[in-house]
PDB file of C-alpha atoms and ligand atoms in Angstrom:
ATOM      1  CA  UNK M 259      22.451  29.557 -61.051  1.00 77.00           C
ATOM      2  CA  UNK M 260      19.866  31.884 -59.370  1.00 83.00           C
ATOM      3  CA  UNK M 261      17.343  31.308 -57.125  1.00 92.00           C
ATOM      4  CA  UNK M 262      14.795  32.802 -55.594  1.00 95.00           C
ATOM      5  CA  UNK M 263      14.888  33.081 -52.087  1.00 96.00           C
ATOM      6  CA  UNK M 264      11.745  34.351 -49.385  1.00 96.00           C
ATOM      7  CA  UNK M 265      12.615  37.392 -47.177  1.00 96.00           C
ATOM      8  CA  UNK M 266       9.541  38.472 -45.504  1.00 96.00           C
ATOM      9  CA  UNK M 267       5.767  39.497 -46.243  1.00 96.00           C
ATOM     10  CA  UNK M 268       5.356  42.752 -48.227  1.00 96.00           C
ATOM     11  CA  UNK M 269       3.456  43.992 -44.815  1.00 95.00           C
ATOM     12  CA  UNK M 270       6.449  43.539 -42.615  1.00 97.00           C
ATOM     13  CA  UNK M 271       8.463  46.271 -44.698  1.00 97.00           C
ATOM     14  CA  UNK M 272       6.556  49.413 -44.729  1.00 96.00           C
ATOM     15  CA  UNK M 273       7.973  52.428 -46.692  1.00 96.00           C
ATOM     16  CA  UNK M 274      10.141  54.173 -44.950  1.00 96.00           C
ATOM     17  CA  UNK M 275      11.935  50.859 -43.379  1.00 97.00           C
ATOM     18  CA  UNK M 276      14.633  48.855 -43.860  1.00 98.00           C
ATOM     19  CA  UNK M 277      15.751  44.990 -42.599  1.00 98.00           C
ATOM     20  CA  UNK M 278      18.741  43.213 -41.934  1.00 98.00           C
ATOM     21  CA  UNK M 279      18.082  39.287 -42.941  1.00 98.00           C
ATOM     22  CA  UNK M 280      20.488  36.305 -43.387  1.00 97.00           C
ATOM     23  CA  UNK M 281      20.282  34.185 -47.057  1.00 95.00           C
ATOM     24  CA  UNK M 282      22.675  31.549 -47.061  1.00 92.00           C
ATOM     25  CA  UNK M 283      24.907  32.972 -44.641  1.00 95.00           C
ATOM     26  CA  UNK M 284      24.936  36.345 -45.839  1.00 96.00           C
ATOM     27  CA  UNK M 285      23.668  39.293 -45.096  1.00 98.00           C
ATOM     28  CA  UNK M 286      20.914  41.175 -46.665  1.00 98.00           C
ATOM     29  CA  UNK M 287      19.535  44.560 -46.253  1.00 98.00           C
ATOM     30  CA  UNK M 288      16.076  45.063 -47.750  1.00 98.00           C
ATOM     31  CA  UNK M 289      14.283  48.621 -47.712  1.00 98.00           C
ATOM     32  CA  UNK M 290      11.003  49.865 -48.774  1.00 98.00           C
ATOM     33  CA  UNK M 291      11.511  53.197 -50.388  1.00 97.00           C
ATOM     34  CA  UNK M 292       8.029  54.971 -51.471  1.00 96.00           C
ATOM     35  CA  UNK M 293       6.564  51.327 -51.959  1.00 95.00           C
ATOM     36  CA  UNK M 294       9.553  50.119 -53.890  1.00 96.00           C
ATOM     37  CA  UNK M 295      11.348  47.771 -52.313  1.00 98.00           C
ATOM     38  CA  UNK M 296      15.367  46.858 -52.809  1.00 98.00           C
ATOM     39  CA  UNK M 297      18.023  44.493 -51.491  1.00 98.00           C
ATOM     40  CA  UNK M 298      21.561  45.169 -51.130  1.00 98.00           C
ATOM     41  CA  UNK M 299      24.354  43.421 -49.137  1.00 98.00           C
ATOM     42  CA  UNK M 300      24.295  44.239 -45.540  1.00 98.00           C
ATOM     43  CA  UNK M 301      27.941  45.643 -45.065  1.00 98.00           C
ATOM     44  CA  UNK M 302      29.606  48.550 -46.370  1.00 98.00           C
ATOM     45  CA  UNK M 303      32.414  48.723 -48.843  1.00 98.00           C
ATOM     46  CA  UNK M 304      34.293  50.698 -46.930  1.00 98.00           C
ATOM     47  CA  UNK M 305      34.781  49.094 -43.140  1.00 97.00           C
ATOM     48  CA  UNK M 306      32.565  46.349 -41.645  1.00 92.00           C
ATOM     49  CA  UNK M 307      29.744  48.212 -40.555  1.00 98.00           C
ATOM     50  CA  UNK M 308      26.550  46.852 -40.946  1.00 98.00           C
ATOM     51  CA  UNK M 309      24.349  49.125 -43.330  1.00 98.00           C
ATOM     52  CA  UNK M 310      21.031  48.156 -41.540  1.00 98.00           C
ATOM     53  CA  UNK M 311      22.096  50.313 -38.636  1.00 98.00           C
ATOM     54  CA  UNK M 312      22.365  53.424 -40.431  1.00 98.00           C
ATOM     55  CA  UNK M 313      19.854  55.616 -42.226  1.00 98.00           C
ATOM     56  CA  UNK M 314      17.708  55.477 -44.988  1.00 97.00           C
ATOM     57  CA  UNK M 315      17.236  58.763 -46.863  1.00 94.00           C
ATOM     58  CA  UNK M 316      16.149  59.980 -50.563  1.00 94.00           C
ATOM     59  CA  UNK M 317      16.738  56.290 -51.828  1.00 95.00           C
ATOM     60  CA  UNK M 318      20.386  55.897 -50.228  1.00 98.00           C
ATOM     61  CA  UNK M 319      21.156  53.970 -46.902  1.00 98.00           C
ATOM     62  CA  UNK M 320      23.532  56.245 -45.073  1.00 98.00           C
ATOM     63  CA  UNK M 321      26.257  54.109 -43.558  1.00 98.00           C
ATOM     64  CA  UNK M 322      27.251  54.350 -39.567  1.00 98.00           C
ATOM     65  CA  UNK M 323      30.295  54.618 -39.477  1.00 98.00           C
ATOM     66  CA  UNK M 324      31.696  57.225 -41.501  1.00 98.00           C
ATOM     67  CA  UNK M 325      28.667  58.616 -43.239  1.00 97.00           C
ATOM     68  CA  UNK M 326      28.777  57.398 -46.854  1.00 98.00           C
ATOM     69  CA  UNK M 327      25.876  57.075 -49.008  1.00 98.00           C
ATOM     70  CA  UNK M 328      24.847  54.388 -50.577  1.00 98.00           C
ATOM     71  CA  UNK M 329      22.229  53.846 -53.791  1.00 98.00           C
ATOM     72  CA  UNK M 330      19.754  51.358 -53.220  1.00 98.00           C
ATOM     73  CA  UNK M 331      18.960  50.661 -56.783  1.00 97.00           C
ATOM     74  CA  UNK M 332      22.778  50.602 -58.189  1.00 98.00           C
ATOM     75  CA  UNK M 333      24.738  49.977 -55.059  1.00 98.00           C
ATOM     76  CA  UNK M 334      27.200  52.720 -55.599  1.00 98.00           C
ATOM     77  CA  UNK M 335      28.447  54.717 -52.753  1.00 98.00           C
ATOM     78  CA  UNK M 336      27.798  58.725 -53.510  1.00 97.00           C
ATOM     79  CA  UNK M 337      30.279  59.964 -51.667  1.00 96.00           C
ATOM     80  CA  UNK M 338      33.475  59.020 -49.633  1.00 97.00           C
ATOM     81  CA  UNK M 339      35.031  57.557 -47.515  1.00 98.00           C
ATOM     82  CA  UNK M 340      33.570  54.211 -49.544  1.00 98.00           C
ATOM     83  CA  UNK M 341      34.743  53.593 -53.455  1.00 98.00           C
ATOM     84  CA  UNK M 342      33.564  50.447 -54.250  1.00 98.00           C
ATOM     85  CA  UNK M 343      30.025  49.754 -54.631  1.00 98.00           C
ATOM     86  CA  UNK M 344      28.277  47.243 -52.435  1.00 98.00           C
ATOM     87  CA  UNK M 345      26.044  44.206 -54.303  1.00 98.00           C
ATOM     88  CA  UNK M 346      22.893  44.817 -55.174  1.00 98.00           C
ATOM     89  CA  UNK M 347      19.811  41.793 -55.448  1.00 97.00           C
ATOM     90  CA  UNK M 348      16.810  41.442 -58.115  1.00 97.00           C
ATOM     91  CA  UNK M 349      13.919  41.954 -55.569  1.00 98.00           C
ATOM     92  CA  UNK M 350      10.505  39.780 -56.925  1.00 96.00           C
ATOM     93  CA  UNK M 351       6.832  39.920 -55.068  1.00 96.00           C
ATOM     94  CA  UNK M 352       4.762  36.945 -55.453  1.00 95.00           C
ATOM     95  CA  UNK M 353       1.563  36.782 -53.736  1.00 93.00           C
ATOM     96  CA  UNK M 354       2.648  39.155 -51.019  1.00 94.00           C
ATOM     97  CA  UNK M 355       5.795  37.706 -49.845  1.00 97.00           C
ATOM     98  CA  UNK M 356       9.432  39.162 -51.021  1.00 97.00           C
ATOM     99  CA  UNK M 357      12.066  37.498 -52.536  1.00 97.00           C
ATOM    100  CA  UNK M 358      15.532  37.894 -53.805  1.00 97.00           C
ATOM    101  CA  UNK M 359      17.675  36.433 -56.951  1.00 96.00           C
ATOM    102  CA  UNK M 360      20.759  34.940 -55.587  1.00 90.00           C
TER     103      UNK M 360
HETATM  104  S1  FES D 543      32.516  51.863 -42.768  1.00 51.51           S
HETATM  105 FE1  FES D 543      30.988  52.656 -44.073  1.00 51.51          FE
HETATM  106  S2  FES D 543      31.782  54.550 -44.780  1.00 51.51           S
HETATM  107 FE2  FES D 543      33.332  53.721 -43.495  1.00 51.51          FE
END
């Protein structure tokens, strides 16, 4: 069963930024891309590095460790070194606070 769970206000995540949070012991990497804002898990397909410390460009969060790409809306890595794609949340905003389907 789904629920949905609170991340943070809609203020706190301007465009351009992205969040590392913890929802039932796992972690979460929200970004804000043009006003649109997405979840995916916070740890790459690849290795175990943690997402939230790489980049975010054109839509994708650019891992740290070895550079791959990954879609925010879809979860797929673009490129190698990662294959597999990482797990991607519904994202809802309800009276200015964000929360994710798990
Ligand atoms: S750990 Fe992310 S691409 Fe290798």
């Amino acid at each position: 069963m789904t629920q949905a769970h609170p991340l943070t206000s809609c203020q706190s995540l301007k465009p351009g930024q992205m969040k590392r949070f913890i929802v039932n012991d796992k972690a979460i990497l929200a970004a804000n891309v043009n006003g649109e804002i997405y979840a995916i898990a916070d740890l790459c397909s690849h290795e175990d590095a943690i997402l939230s410390n790489g980049a975010l460009k054109d839509g994708c969060v650019e891992c740290p460790l070895h550079g791959s790409r990954f879609d925010l809306k879809t979860g797929q890595p673009r490129e190698e070194p990662a294959t597999e794609p990482v797990d991607t949340y519904v994202v809802e905003i309800r009276e200015d606070t964000i929360y994710i389907q798990m």
